[in-house]
Amino acid sequence: MMNASIRVSSPLTAVVGLLLTVALLAVSPNADAAEPLLVEKKSFTTRNFATVSGEVIPEVTVGWEAYGELNAAKDNVILITHFFSGNSHAAGKYTPEDPLPGYWDAIIGPGKAIDTNKYYVVSSDTLANAFPGLPHVITTGPASLNPATGKPYGLDFPVVTIRDFVNVQHALLESLGVTSLHAVIGASMGSLQAIEWAAAYPDMVERMVSVIGTGAMDAWTITALEHWARPIKADPNWNQGDYYEGEKPLVGLTSTLAMITQQAMHPLSMNMRAPQQPVLPEAGLASVTNSLPALDFLFNAAAGQAPLADANHILYLVRANQLFVAGHEQDLATGLAKIKAKTLFLPAKNDLLLQPYMAQQSVKLLQAQGKDPQYAEIEGIWGHLDGIYSISSKADLLAEFINSPTATSN
Amino acid sequence: MMNASIRVSSPLTAVVGLLLTVALLAVSPNADAAEPLLVEKKSFTTRNFATVSGEVIPEVTVGWEAYGELNAAKDNVILITHFFSGNSHAAGKYTPEDPLPGYWDAIIGPGKAIDTNKYYVVSSDTLANAFPGLPHVITTGPASLNPATGKPYGLDFPVVTIRDFVNVQHALLESLGVTSLHAVIGASMGSLQAIEWAAAYPDMVERMVSVIGTGAMDAWTITALEHWARPIKADPNWNQGDYYEGEKPLVGLTSTLAMITQQAMHPLSMNMRAPQQPVLPEAGLASVTNSLPALDFLFNAAAGQAPLADANHILYLVRANQLFVAGHEQDLATGLAKIKAKTLFLPAKNDLLLQPYMAQQSVKLLQAQGKDPQYAEIEGIWGHLDGIYSISSKADLLAEFINSPTATSN
C-alpha cells in the first residue's frame, strides 16, 4: 500500500468531466483513510419567486446538500455554487457504493481546505440545471410543469439570470436562518454566482473565491456561448422549445455537449486521451459522412449524456451567462465597487474558455478601487477543467484564505 | 498626406477576414505610391486526375494567378498555397477599382518581402474551395457537374486530401514547364499544403514557409474541425449533400462560418470590434430566442457570406484537413524526414486555432533529425488571423529566408 501522504491521481480514468459532472479526484488508497463523507440530497421550495426579468414563478424547487454542521450562531456557512453542467454534488458520496464523490471532494471535507469540521458547507442546484435527467438533480426550469397549463413551461419559462440563481440560494439560506456567509466559492458559472453574491449582498458575504471565472461577460464569450445554443435551435426536434411530448433534439444537444466539453479541455489533455489516428483511415477516406477514430471518444460520450440533459435548460443557462455582469450594474467596475468581501481569484493558466485575462480584469479594477484581491493561477493540462481537476494544487492557498480574518470578522 | 515611410493599418475597417478572404493591409496612402499590381485570374484544367483515395476525377479545373515574371531557366518560382476559406488571390488587384488587394499583398509585390521583381509568384485555388460562389473562384468539387450524370457530384465526389491539392498544383506547374520551386509558402491550410509539398516532392522544393500551420493534425484539431462540419450535416436542407436543386443549408452554413471566424480570432480583437452590451438588454431578457447586440456583428456577417459558400465543399475541406499528416506517412517524424527544403515556421503567438505548440512540434522533430528549421512567432491581437493581418511584422525575416542560399542552390 502507498504511504498515506502520497495521493495519486489518474487522468486516464477520468470521464469527460463537465458532462458527467464528476471530477478526477486525488484519492487516498491507504487502508486507514477516512470513511467517505456521506451526504443527503435535500429539496427546497420557495413560492412566488420574482425574477429579474419581472415575472413571477409560482413555485421554485431546487436540490441542495450540506457537509459539516451549522453552528449555534449560524455564522460558519460556506456556500458552493456550481458550474454550467454541474449540480449541487460538490463533495462526499450519496452512498458508499458511488463510484466517485462530488466534484470538489479534493478540497471539501473533514480536515480538507474547506474543512467540514469547522464549516457548514451548503451547495445547491441552480434554476434550469443542464441535466435534469440525472437522478439526484432537482431543479426548476423550462422542463418543469407550468401550474397554469399542467404541461412543461418550454419557452414560457421566464429568462433567468445569475442574480436569480443567487436569489434562490438566498431564500434557501434564509429558510435555514443563515444571514451571513463566511465564504462563497464557485467555479466557472459558479464563479459568476459567487461574484454576484458578493456584489448583490455585500453585507452578507465575508469572503469570495472565483475559480476559473469572470466578473462580466465580454463579446468573445457571449459569442462563444451562442455557438453552444445554435445546434439546439437548429435541430428540427427542438420545435421552438416544445418537444416534451415528441422527439427530443438529441442531435443538436450532442453537438452542444461535445462543444462544451472540448472548450473546457485543452489540447494537452485531449491529445493524451484520444486514440492516435491511423494514416488515412479507410472509412474516413471513403466518405465525409463517416466518422474518424479520433472523434468517437468525444461525440459518443456526448451522445450518451444528451438524453439526461434538457435542451431548453441549456439555452436558458447560455442566456443567463450571456447576460452576466457583476451586480447587473452598467459596467464591471460599478458592480465590483459594491463588493465588501475579501476576494480570491483562481483562473486556470491553460483555460481556453474563460481565459485568465478575465479574472485579471476584475483584479485590476478591484485594486484600482483600493481593495486587495488575491490572485493565483491553477496549473494543469486540463484547461478550464483545471478549476475542477487540479484544484487540490491550490488547497493550501484556499485554506489560508478561508481561515484568514476579515476587517470585520474572523 | 502622410510621409511615405508611415504605413497605417486600421483594424476597425477590416471585415471578418476568413469569410471575405480579404486581409487588413498596411496601405501606403502617399501620392507617389506604386501603382497597384494588376493581376489576371486564369484557369487550369487537368484530366483524369487520380486522387489519393483511389478514384479518378475526369476533369479538374482550378483558378490561378501569378505575380512577376517567370525567368528563362524557370527556376524563380514561389508557390503560395491558400487557407481554408481563402482562394488564389494573394496579392494585387483584379481591377484598379477593387476595394482591397489580395490577402498577403503586404508581403507580395515589387520590392516587397516576396519580391515580384525577382520571383514569379504562383497562387492557385484548391479543390473544393469553400466559396465557389465568389466571382473569381474557380474550383472543382462536390458542387461541380459530374460528367457521368450532368448534375452536381454532391457526395459522389471523392474525398480529397491535402496531397490532392498539392498534386493539382504540381500539374499546373508542370503545364508551365516548372520543375523546381524556389519556395512554397502558405498560411493555415496553406501551411499544410506547403509542408506536404516539401514532404511529397522533396527534390522540387528548396524552401518551405509554414505560417500559422501544423505538420499534422492532432485529436484536438480533428475534433475542433468536426464542430465545423456538424451544423451543416444537421441542417435538414443539407439532405446528405443533395441540395443543389432545392434550398441550401444556409442555417448550418451560417453557424459554421461564424464558428470558423471566431476561432480564427482572439478575444482581444473581437472585444475591440463588437459593440459593448448594455446591461440586461430588453430583448435578450425577454426571450432566449432573441439575439443580443454583441452577437449581430459576427452572425450577420456569416449569414451574408453563407450564400457564397458551398456546404459540401466545406465538409470536404474539413475532411482534407482532418486527414493530414505530412507526407501521408505513418507519423509526423517520418513525413518530416522526407523534407530536404530549408524550413521556416511562423506560428502566431495568440493563435487559438492552430496554437504554436503545433509548429514547435515540427521544429523539434526536424531538429532531432539534424536539420535547422527556423522559428519565430507572429505577435498581434488577431489570434490565428495574425498569420494574415500581422504578417508584415515578419516581412524582413521572410525576405531574408527567401533570399538565403540553400545547400544545393542559391
PDB file of N, CA, C and O in Angstrom, chain A residues 159 218-220 222-224 226-227 230 233 255 259 262 267 271 274 277 279 284-285 287-288 290 292 295 298-299 319 322 328-330 357, chain B residues 159 218-220 222-224 226-227 230 233 255 259 262 267 271 274 277 279 284-285 287-288 290 292 295 298-299 319 322 328-330 357:
ATOM      1  N   VAL A 159     -36.943  34.134 -18.806  1.00  0.00           N
ATOM      2  CA  VAL A 159     -35.475  34.174 -18.833  1.00  0.00           C
ATOM      3  C   VAL A 159     -34.989  34.442 -17.414  1.00  0.00           C
ATOM      4  O   VAL A 159     -35.542  35.291 -16.716  1.00  0.00           O
ATOM      5  N   ASP A 218     -17.757  39.152 -21.859  1.00  0.00           N
ATOM      6  CA  ASP A 218     -17.320  40.048 -22.926  1.00  0.00           C
ATOM      7  C   ASP A 218     -17.887  39.523 -24.254  1.00  0.00           C
ATOM      8  O   ASP A 218     -18.503  38.446 -24.301  1.00  0.00           O
ATOM      9  N   ALA A 219     -17.710  40.289 -25.299  1.00  0.00           N
ATOM     10  CA  ALA A 219     -18.283  39.909 -26.600  1.00  0.00           C
ATOM     11  C   ALA A 219     -17.768  38.541 -27.036  1.00  0.00           C
ATOM     12  O   ALA A 219     -18.519  37.722 -27.583  1.00  0.00           O
ATOM     13  N   TRP A 220     -16.499  38.286 -26.774  1.00  0.00           N
ATOM     14  CA  TRP A 220     -15.903  36.998 -27.149  1.00  0.00           C
ATOM     15  C   TRP A 220     -16.678  35.835 -26.524  1.00  0.00           C
ATOM     16  O   TRP A 220     -17.029  34.859 -27.189  1.00  0.00           O
ATOM     17  N   ILE A 222     -19.723  35.911 -24.939  1.00  0.00           N
ATOM     18  CA  ILE A 222     -21.141  35.915 -25.320  1.00  0.00           C
ATOM     19  C   ILE A 222     -21.312  35.182 -26.657  1.00  0.00           C
ATOM     20  O   ILE A 222     -22.238  34.389 -26.834  1.00  0.00           O
ATOM     21  N   THR A 223     -20.387  35.421 -27.564  1.00  0.00           N
ATOM     22  CA  THR A 223     -20.451  34.779 -28.882  1.00  0.00           C
ATOM     23  C   THR A 223     -20.111  33.299 -28.784  1.00  0.00           C
ATOM     24  O   THR A 223     -20.771  32.454 -29.406  1.00  0.00           O
ATOM     25  N   ALA A 224     -19.098  32.977 -28.002  1.00  0.00           N
ATOM     26  CA  ALA A 224     -18.739  31.561 -27.820  1.00  0.00           C
ATOM     27  C   ALA A 224     -19.927  30.781 -27.253  1.00  0.00           C
ATOM     28  O   ALA A 224     -20.200  29.651 -27.677  1.00  0.00           O
ATOM     29  N   GLU A 226     -23.029  31.487 -27.681  1.00  0.00           N
ATOM     30  CA  GLU A 226     -24.060  31.373 -28.711  1.00  0.00           C
ATOM     31  C   GLU A 226     -23.816  30.151 -29.596  1.00  0.00           C
ATOM     32  O   GLU A 226     -24.772  29.505 -30.061  1.00  0.00           O
ATOM     33  N   HIS A 227     -22.543  29.819 -29.824  1.00  0.00           N
ATOM     34  CA  HIS A 227     -22.245  28.606 -30.597  1.00  0.00           C
ATOM     35  C   HIS A 227     -22.781  27.362 -29.881  1.00  0.00           C
ATOM     36  O   HIS A 227     -23.058  26.353 -30.528  1.00  0.00           O
ATOM     37  N   ARG A 230     -26.754  27.364 -30.763  1.00  0.00           N
ATOM     38  CA  ARG A 230     -27.231  27.230 -32.143  1.00  0.00           C
ATOM     39  C   ARG A 230     -27.525  25.794 -32.580  1.00  0.00           C
ATOM     40  O   ARG A 230     -28.511  25.563 -33.293  1.00  0.00           O
ATOM     41  N   LYS A 233     -31.035  25.045 -31.324  1.00  0.00           N
ATOM     42  CA  LYS A 233     -32.083  25.787 -32.035  1.00  0.00           C
ATOM     43  C   LYS A 233     -32.238  25.306 -33.473  1.00  0.00           C
ATOM     44  O   LYS A 233     -33.317  25.419 -34.061  1.00  0.00           O
ATOM     45  N   SER A 255     -24.207  17.818 -30.280  1.00  0.00           N
ATOM     46  CA  SER A 255     -23.229  18.803 -30.777  1.00  0.00           C
ATOM     47  C   SER A 255     -22.853  19.786 -29.676  1.00  0.00           C
ATOM     48  O   SER A 255     -21.678  20.109 -29.467  1.00  0.00           O
ATOM     49  N   MET A 259     -19.206  20.229 -27.855  1.00  0.00           N
ATOM     50  CA  MET A 259     -18.518  21.519 -27.976  1.00  0.00           C
ATOM     51  C   MET A 259     -18.144  22.065 -26.604  1.00  0.00           C
ATOM     52  O   MET A 259     -17.023  22.534 -26.385  1.00  0.00           O
ATOM     53  N   GLN A 262     -15.188  20.039 -25.246  1.00  0.00           N
ATOM     54  CA  GLN A 262     -13.887  20.364 -25.843  1.00  0.00           C
ATOM     55  C   GLN A 262     -13.393  21.725 -25.365  1.00  0.00           C
ATOM     56  O   GLN A 262     -12.221  21.888 -25.038  1.00  0.00           O
ATOM     57  N   PRO A 267      -5.723  21.065 -25.554  1.00  0.00           N
ATOM     58  CA  PRO A 267      -5.071  20.069 -26.412  1.00  0.00           C
ATOM     59  C   PRO A 267      -4.231  19.066 -25.625  1.00  0.00           C
ATOM     60  O   PRO A 267      -4.213  17.872 -25.944  1.00  0.00           O
ATOM     61  N   ASN A 271      -5.375  15.333 -26.353  1.00  0.00           N
ATOM     62  CA  ASN A 271      -4.474  14.519 -27.171  1.00  0.00           C
ATOM     63  C   ASN A 271      -3.931  13.316 -26.392  1.00  0.00           C
ATOM     64  O   ASN A 271      -3.568  12.299 -26.987  1.00  0.00           O
ATOM     65  N   ALA A 274      -7.386  10.805 -26.528  1.00  0.00           N
ATOM     66  CA  ALA A 274      -7.951  10.292 -27.774  1.00  0.00           C
ATOM     67  C   ALA A 274      -6.986   9.301 -28.414  1.00  0.00           C
ATOM     68  O   ALA A 274      -5.768   9.425 -28.277  1.00  0.00           O
ATOM     69  N   GLN A 277      -4.685   8.679 -34.493  1.00  0.00           N
ATOM     70  CA  GLN A 277      -5.390   8.405 -35.751  1.00  0.00           C
ATOM     71  C   GLN A 277      -4.467   7.654 -36.711  1.00  0.00           C
ATOM     72  O   GLN A 277      -3.361   8.090 -36.980  1.00  0.00           O
ATOM     73  N   VAL A 279      -2.994   6.478 -40.330  1.00  0.00           N
ATOM     74  CA  VAL A 279      -2.833   7.253 -41.569  1.00  0.00           C
ATOM     75  C   VAL A 279      -3.988   6.953 -42.504  1.00  0.00           C
ATOM     76  O   VAL A 279      -4.316   5.789 -42.751  1.00  0.00           O
ATOM     77  N   GLY A 284     -12.824   6.971 -43.178  1.00  0.00           N
ATOM     78  CA  GLY A 284     -12.759   8.427 -43.271  1.00  0.00           C
ATOM     79  C   GLY A 284     -12.401   8.908 -44.660  1.00  0.00           C
ATOM     80  O   GLY A 284     -12.805   9.995 -45.091  1.00  0.00           O
ATOM     81  N   LEU A 285     -11.619   8.099 -45.368  1.00  0.00           N
ATOM     82  CA  LEU A 285     -11.214   8.450 -46.728  1.00  0.00           C
ATOM     83  C   LEU A 285     -12.298   8.077 -47.740  1.00  0.00           C
ATOM     84  O   LEU A 285     -12.321   8.586 -48.859  1.00  0.00           O
ATOM     85  N   SER A 287     -15.694   8.436 -47.260  1.00  0.00           N
ATOM     86  CA  SER A 287     -16.823   9.378 -47.319  1.00  0.00           C
ATOM     87  C   SER A 287     -16.738  10.391 -46.191  1.00  0.00           C
ATOM     88  O   SER A 287     -16.359  10.053 -45.063  1.00  0.00           O
ATOM     89  N   VAL A 288     -17.135  11.614 -46.505  1.00  0.00           N
ATOM     90  CA  VAL A 288     -17.149  12.647 -45.462  1.00  0.00           C
ATOM     91  C   VAL A 288     -18.243  12.383 -44.428  1.00  0.00           C
ATOM     92  O   VAL A 288     -18.264  13.029 -43.376  1.00  0.00           O
ATOM     93  N   ASN A 290     -18.579   9.495 -42.932  1.00  0.00           N
ATOM     94  CA  ASN A 290     -18.031   8.551 -41.949  1.00  0.00           C
ATOM     95  C   ASN A 290     -17.257   9.277 -40.862  1.00  0.00           C
ATOM     96  O   ASN A 290     -16.613  10.292 -41.117  1.00  0.00           O
ATOM     97  N   LEU A 292     -14.310   9.479 -37.743  1.00  0.00           N
ATOM     98  CA  LEU A 292     -12.880   9.185 -37.655  1.00  0.00           C
ATOM     99  C   LEU A 292     -12.586   8.668 -36.252  1.00  0.00           C
ATOM    100  O   LEU A 292     -13.269   9.055 -35.291  1.00  0.00           O
ATOM    101  N   LEU A 295     -12.604  10.965 -33.262  1.00  0.00           N
ATOM    102  CA  LEU A 295     -13.831  11.690 -32.928  1.00  0.00           C
ATOM    103  C   LEU A 295     -14.734  10.933 -31.962  1.00  0.00           C
ATOM    104  O   LEU A 295     -15.499  11.540 -31.211  1.00  0.00           O
ATOM    105  N   LEU A 298     -15.131  11.705 -27.999  1.00  0.00           N
ATOM    106  CA  LEU A 298     -15.911  12.840 -27.506  1.00  0.00           C
ATOM    107  C   LEU A 298     -17.380  12.745 -27.890  1.00  0.00           C
ATOM    108  O   LEU A 298     -18.264  12.951 -27.042  1.00  0.00           O
ATOM    109  N   PHE A 299     -17.644  12.442 -29.153  1.00  0.00           N
ATOM    110  CA  PHE A 299     -19.031  12.514 -29.617  1.00  0.00           C
ATOM    111  C   PHE A 299     -19.880  11.361 -29.076  1.00  0.00           C
ATOM    112  O   PHE A 299     -21.068  11.536 -28.825  1.00  0.00           O
ATOM    113  N   ARG A 319     -28.149  31.819 -21.868  1.00  0.00           N
ATOM    114  CA  ARG A 319     -28.611  33.214 -21.789  1.00  0.00           C
ATOM    115  C   ARG A 319     -28.254  33.843 -20.446  1.00  0.00           C
ATOM    116  O   ARG A 319     -27.824  35.005 -20.378  1.00  0.00           O
ATOM    117  N   GLN A 322     -24.730  34.754 -20.705  1.00  0.00           N
ATOM    118  CA  GLN A 322     -24.507  35.841 -21.662  1.00  0.00           C
ATOM    119  C   GLN A 322     -24.863  37.203 -21.078  1.00  0.00           C
ATOM    120  O   GLN A 322     -24.289  38.217 -21.458  1.00  0.00           O
ATOM    121  N   HIS A 328     -25.271  43.234 -11.952  1.00  0.00           N
ATOM    122  CA  HIS A 328     -26.169  43.752 -13.008  1.00  0.00           C
ATOM    123  C   HIS A 328     -26.032  45.267 -13.122  1.00  0.00           C
ATOM    124  O   HIS A 328     -27.002  45.967 -13.420  1.00  0.00           O
ATOM    125  N   GLU A 329     -24.841  45.733 -12.877  1.00  0.00           N
ATOM    126  CA  GLU A 329     -24.602  47.178 -12.979  1.00  0.00           C
ATOM    127  C   GLU A 329     -24.204  47.539 -14.407  1.00  0.00           C
ATOM    128  O   GLU A 329     -23.982  46.665 -15.233  1.00  0.00           O
ATOM    129  N   GLN A 330     -24.096  48.827 -14.665  1.00  0.00           N
ATOM    130  CA  GLN A 330     -23.872  49.239 -16.063  1.00  0.00           C
ATOM    131  C   GLN A 330     -22.487  48.852 -16.570  1.00  0.00           C
ATOM    132  O   GLN A 330     -22.259  48.761 -17.759  1.00  0.00           O
ATOM    133  N   TYR A 357      -7.251  36.328 -18.567  1.00  0.00           N
ATOM    134  CA  TYR A 357      -7.398  37.786 -18.692  1.00  0.00           C
ATOM    135  C   TYR A 357      -8.692  38.263 -18.039  1.00  0.00           C
ATOM    136  O   TYR A 357      -8.801  39.417 -17.616  1.00  0.00           O
TER     137      TYR A 357
ATOM    138  N   VAL B 159     -13.525  11.833 -51.657  1.00  0.00           N
ATOM    139  CA  VAL B 159     -12.817  12.547 -50.596  1.00  0.00           C
ATOM    140  C   VAL B 159     -11.439  12.932 -51.130  1.00  0.00           C
ATOM    141  O   VAL B 159     -10.767  12.113 -51.773  1.00  0.00           O
ATOM    142  N   ASP B 218      -3.805  16.835 -34.838  1.00  0.00           N
ATOM    143  CA  ASP B 218      -3.894  16.068 -33.598  1.00  0.00           C
ATOM    144  C   ASP B 218      -5.374  15.888 -33.255  1.00  0.00           C
ATOM    145  O   ASP B 218      -6.254  16.454 -33.916  1.00  0.00           O
ATOM    146  N   ALA B 219      -5.637  15.095 -32.248  1.00  0.00           N
ATOM    147  CA  ALA B 219      -7.036  14.804 -31.891  1.00  0.00           C
ATOM    148  C   ALA B 219      -7.800  16.087 -31.577  1.00  0.00           C
ATOM    149  O   ALA B 219      -8.973  16.238 -31.948  1.00  0.00           O
ATOM    150  N   TRP B 220      -7.143  17.014 -30.905  1.00  0.00           N
ATOM    151  CA  TRP B 220      -7.780  18.285 -30.563  1.00  0.00           C
ATOM    152  C   TRP B 220      -8.314  18.992 -31.816  1.00  0.00           C
ATOM    153  O   TRP B 220      -9.459  19.431 -31.865  1.00  0.00           O
ATOM    154  N   ILE B 222      -8.612  17.744 -34.990  1.00  0.00           N
ATOM    155  CA  ILE B 222      -9.568  16.912 -35.737  1.00  0.00           C
ATOM    156  C   ILE B 222     -10.973  17.101 -35.155  1.00  0.00           C
ATOM    157  O   ILE B 222     -11.959  17.219 -35.892  1.00  0.00           O
ATOM    158  N   THR B 223     -11.043  17.153 -33.841  1.00  0.00           N
ATOM    159  CA  THR B 223     -12.337  17.327 -33.178  1.00  0.00           C
ATOM    160  C   THR B 223     -12.869  18.744 -33.372  1.00  0.00           C
ATOM    161  O   THR B 223     -14.060  18.945 -33.638  1.00  0.00           O
ATOM    162  N   ALA B 224     -11.994  19.725 -33.244  1.00  0.00           N
ATOM    163  CA  ALA B 224     -12.420  21.115 -33.458  1.00  0.00           C
ATOM    164  C   ALA B 224     -12.997  21.281 -34.868  1.00  0.00           C
ATOM    165  O   ALA B 224     -14.009  21.966 -35.067  1.00  0.00           O
ATOM    166  N   GLU B 226     -14.431  18.999 -36.591  1.00  0.00           N
ATOM    167  CA  GLU B 226     -15.720  18.313 -36.668  1.00  0.00           C
ATOM    168  C   GLU B 226     -16.859  19.227 -36.215  1.00  0.00           C
ATOM    169  O   GLU B 226     -17.974  19.135 -36.752  1.00  0.00           O
ATOM    170  N   HIS B 227     -16.566  20.093 -35.259  1.00  0.00           N
ATOM    171  CA  HIS B 227     -17.599  21.049 -34.832  1.00  0.00           C
ATOM    172  C   HIS B 227     -18.002  21.974 -35.987  1.00  0.00           C
ATOM    173  O   HIS B 227     -19.110  22.490 -36.001  1.00  0.00           O
ATOM    174  N   ARG B 230     -20.530  19.698 -38.216  1.00  0.00           N
ATOM    175  CA  ARG B 230     -21.818  19.231 -37.679  1.00  0.00           C
ATOM    176  C   ARG B 230     -23.008  20.143 -37.950  1.00  0.00           C
ATOM    177  O   ARG B 230     -24.105  19.639 -38.240  1.00  0.00           O
ATOM    178  N   LYS B 233     -24.199  19.257 -41.450  1.00  0.00           N
ATOM    179  CA  LYS B 233     -24.825  17.932 -41.540  1.00  0.00           C
ATOM    180  C   LYS B 233     -26.162  17.889 -40.808  1.00  0.00           C
ATOM    181  O   LYS B 233     -27.046  17.102 -41.148  1.00  0.00           O
ATOM    182  N   SER B 255     -23.877  28.959 -39.081  1.00  0.00           N
ATOM    183  CA  SER B 255     -23.251  28.536 -37.817  1.00  0.00           C
ATOM    184  C   SER B 255     -21.780  28.197 -38.032  1.00  0.00           C
ATOM    185  O   SER B 255     -20.909  28.595 -37.259  1.00  0.00           O
ATOM    186  N   MET B 259     -18.506  30.160 -36.542  1.00  0.00           N
ATOM    187  CA  MET B 259     -17.591  29.427 -35.675  1.00  0.00           C
ATOM    188  C   MET B 259     -16.153  29.519 -36.178  1.00  0.00           C
ATOM    189  O   MET B 259     -15.216  29.758 -35.416  1.00  0.00           O
ATOM    190  N   GLN B 262     -14.822  33.034 -35.486  1.00  0.00           N
ATOM    191  CA  GLN B 262     -14.453  33.297 -34.092  1.00  0.00           C
ATOM    192  C   GLN B 262     -13.181  32.555 -33.719  1.00  0.00           C
ATOM    193  O   GLN B 262     -12.296  33.106 -33.070  1.00  0.00           O
ATOM    194  N   PRO B 267      -9.949  36.992 -28.331  1.00  0.00           N
ATOM    195  CA  PRO B 267     -10.743  37.947 -27.546  1.00  0.00           C
ATOM    196  C   PRO B 267     -10.296  39.399 -27.721  1.00  0.00           C
ATOM    197  O   PRO B 267     -11.124  40.304 -27.790  1.00  0.00           O
ATOM    198  N   ASN B 271     -13.289  41.683 -28.970  1.00  0.00           N
ATOM    199  CA  ASN B 271     -13.852  42.622 -27.987  1.00  0.00           C
ATOM    200  C   ASN B 271     -13.661  44.073 -28.411  1.00  0.00           C
ATOM    201  O   ASN B 271     -14.432  44.941 -28.010  1.00  0.00           O
ATOM    202  N   ALA B 274     -16.708  44.319 -31.377  1.00  0.00           N
ATOM    203  CA  ALA B 274     -18.130  44.148 -31.082  1.00  0.00           C
ATOM    204  C   ALA B 274     -18.622  45.292 -30.206  1.00  0.00           C
ATOM    205  O   ALA B 274     -17.868  45.840 -29.411  1.00  0.00           O
ATOM    206  N   GLN B 277     -22.139  45.512 -24.699  1.00  0.00           N
ATOM    207  CA  GLN B 277     -23.512  45.072 -24.440  1.00  0.00           C
ATOM    208  C   GLN B 277     -24.138  45.913 -23.327  1.00  0.00           C
ATOM    209  O   GLN B 277     -23.559  46.044 -22.265  1.00  0.00           O
ATOM    210  N   VAL B 279     -26.587  46.728 -20.175  1.00  0.00           N
ATOM    211  CA  VAL B 279     -26.985  45.871 -19.056  1.00  0.00           C
ATOM    212  C   VAL B 279     -28.362  45.286 -19.317  1.00  0.00           C
ATOM    213  O   VAL B 279     -29.293  46.016 -19.678  1.00  0.00           O
ATOM    214  N   GLY B 284     -33.092  40.562 -25.129  1.00  0.00           N
ATOM    215  CA  GLY B 284     -32.376  39.374 -24.672  1.00  0.00           C
ATOM    216  C   GLY B 284     -32.935  38.828 -23.369  1.00  0.00           C
ATOM    217  O   GLY B 284     -32.880  37.624 -23.102  1.00  0.00           O
ATOM    218  N   LEU B 285     -33.484  39.713 -22.555  1.00  0.00           N
ATOM    219  CA  LEU B 285     -34.068  39.309 -21.281  1.00  0.00           C
ATOM    220  C   LEU B 285     -35.500  38.806 -21.469  1.00  0.00           C
ATOM    221  O   LEU B 285     -36.039  38.096 -20.616  1.00  0.00           O
ATOM    222  N   SER B 287     -36.628  36.881 -24.100  1.00  0.00           N
ATOM    223  CA  SER B 287     -36.717  35.516 -24.635  1.00  0.00           C
ATOM    224  C   SER B 287     -35.352  35.007 -25.065  1.00  0.00           C
ATOM    225  O   SER B 287     -34.544  35.757 -25.633  1.00  0.00           O
ATOM    226  N   VAL B 288     -35.146  33.709 -24.840  1.00  0.00           N
ATOM    227  CA  VAL B 288     -33.879  33.112 -25.292  1.00  0.00           C
ATOM    228  C   VAL B 288     -33.820  33.018 -26.811  1.00  0.00           C
ATOM    229  O   VAL B 288     -32.752  32.759 -27.373  1.00  0.00           O
ATOM    230  N   ASN B 290     -34.417  35.592 -28.736  1.00  0.00           N
ATOM    231  CA  ASN B 290     -33.948  36.885 -29.247  1.00  0.00           C
ATOM    232  C   ASN B 290     -32.424  36.962 -29.231  1.00  0.00           C
ATOM    233  O   ASN B 290     -31.770  36.412 -28.354  1.00  0.00           O
ATOM    234  N   LEU B 292     -28.682  39.085 -29.183  1.00  0.00           N
ATOM    235  CA  LEU B 292     -28.082  40.079 -28.300  1.00  0.00           C
ATOM    236  C   LEU B 292     -27.213  41.005 -29.148  1.00  0.00           C
ATOM    237  O   LEU B 292     -26.668  40.577 -30.173  1.00  0.00           O
ATOM    238  N   LEU B 295     -23.924  39.837 -30.576  1.00  0.00           N
ATOM    239  CA  LEU B 295     -23.904  38.697 -31.488  1.00  0.00           C
ATOM    240  C   LEU B 295     -24.052  39.086 -32.949  1.00  0.00           C
ATOM    241  O   LEU B 295     -23.576  38.382 -33.845  1.00  0.00           O
ATOM    242  N   LEU B 298     -21.048  39.215 -35.670  1.00  0.00           N
ATOM    243  CA  LEU B 298     -20.476  38.008 -36.262  1.00  0.00           C
ATOM    244  C   LEU B 298     -21.509  37.232 -37.080  1.00  0.00           C
ATOM    245  O   LEU B 298     -21.229  36.822 -38.218  1.00  0.00           O
ATOM    246  N   PHE B 299     -22.684  37.035 -36.508  1.00  0.00           N
ATOM    247  CA  PHE B 299     -23.643  36.144 -37.166  1.00  0.00           C
ATOM    248  C   PHE B 299     -24.273  36.797 -38.404  1.00  0.00           C
ATOM    249  O   PHE B 299     -24.584  36.099 -39.370  1.00  0.00           O
ATOM    250  N   ARG B 319     -12.630  17.500 -43.975  1.00  0.00           N
ATOM    251  CA  ARG B 319     -12.076  16.143 -44.022  1.00  0.00           C
ATOM    252  C   ARG B 319     -10.627  16.147 -44.508  1.00  0.00           C
ATOM    253  O   ARG B 319      -9.769  15.431 -43.971  1.00  0.00           O
ATOM    254  N   GLN B 322      -8.633  17.147 -41.622  1.00  0.00           N
ATOM    255  CA  GLN B 322      -8.644  16.126 -40.563  1.00  0.00           C
ATOM    256  C   GLN B 322      -7.698  14.968 -40.866  1.00  0.00           C
ATOM    257  O   GLN B 322      -7.171  14.337 -39.955  1.00  0.00           O
ATOM    258  N   HIS B 328       1.667  12.038 -45.705  1.00  0.00           N
ATOM    259  CA  HIS B 328       0.756  10.888 -45.517  1.00  0.00           C
ATOM    260  C   HIS B 328       1.525   9.689 -44.971  1.00  0.00           C
ATOM    261  O   HIS B 328       1.216   8.541 -45.288  1.00  0.00           O
ATOM    262  N   GLU B 329       2.515   9.972 -44.171  1.00  0.00           N
ATOM    263  CA  GLU B 329       3.306   8.890 -43.581  1.00  0.00           C
ATOM    264  C   GLU B 329       2.680   8.456 -42.260  1.00  0.00           C
ATOM    265  O   GLU B 329       1.757   9.088 -41.761  1.00  0.00           O
ATOM    266  N   GLN B 330       3.202   7.395 -41.688  1.00  0.00           N
ATOM    267  CA  GLN B 330       2.547   6.823 -40.507  1.00  0.00           C
ATOM    268  C   GLN B 330       2.653   7.732 -39.292  1.00  0.00           C
ATOM    269  O   GLN B 330       1.863   7.622 -38.361  1.00  0.00           O
ATOM    270  N   TYR B 357       2.148  25.397 -30.286  1.00  0.00           N
ATOM    271  CA  TYR B 357       2.729  24.088 -29.950  1.00  0.00           C
ATOM    272  C   TYR B 357       2.809  23.193 -31.173  1.00  0.00           C
ATOM    273  O   TYR B 357       3.649  22.289 -31.252  1.00  0.00           O
TER     274      TYR B 357
END
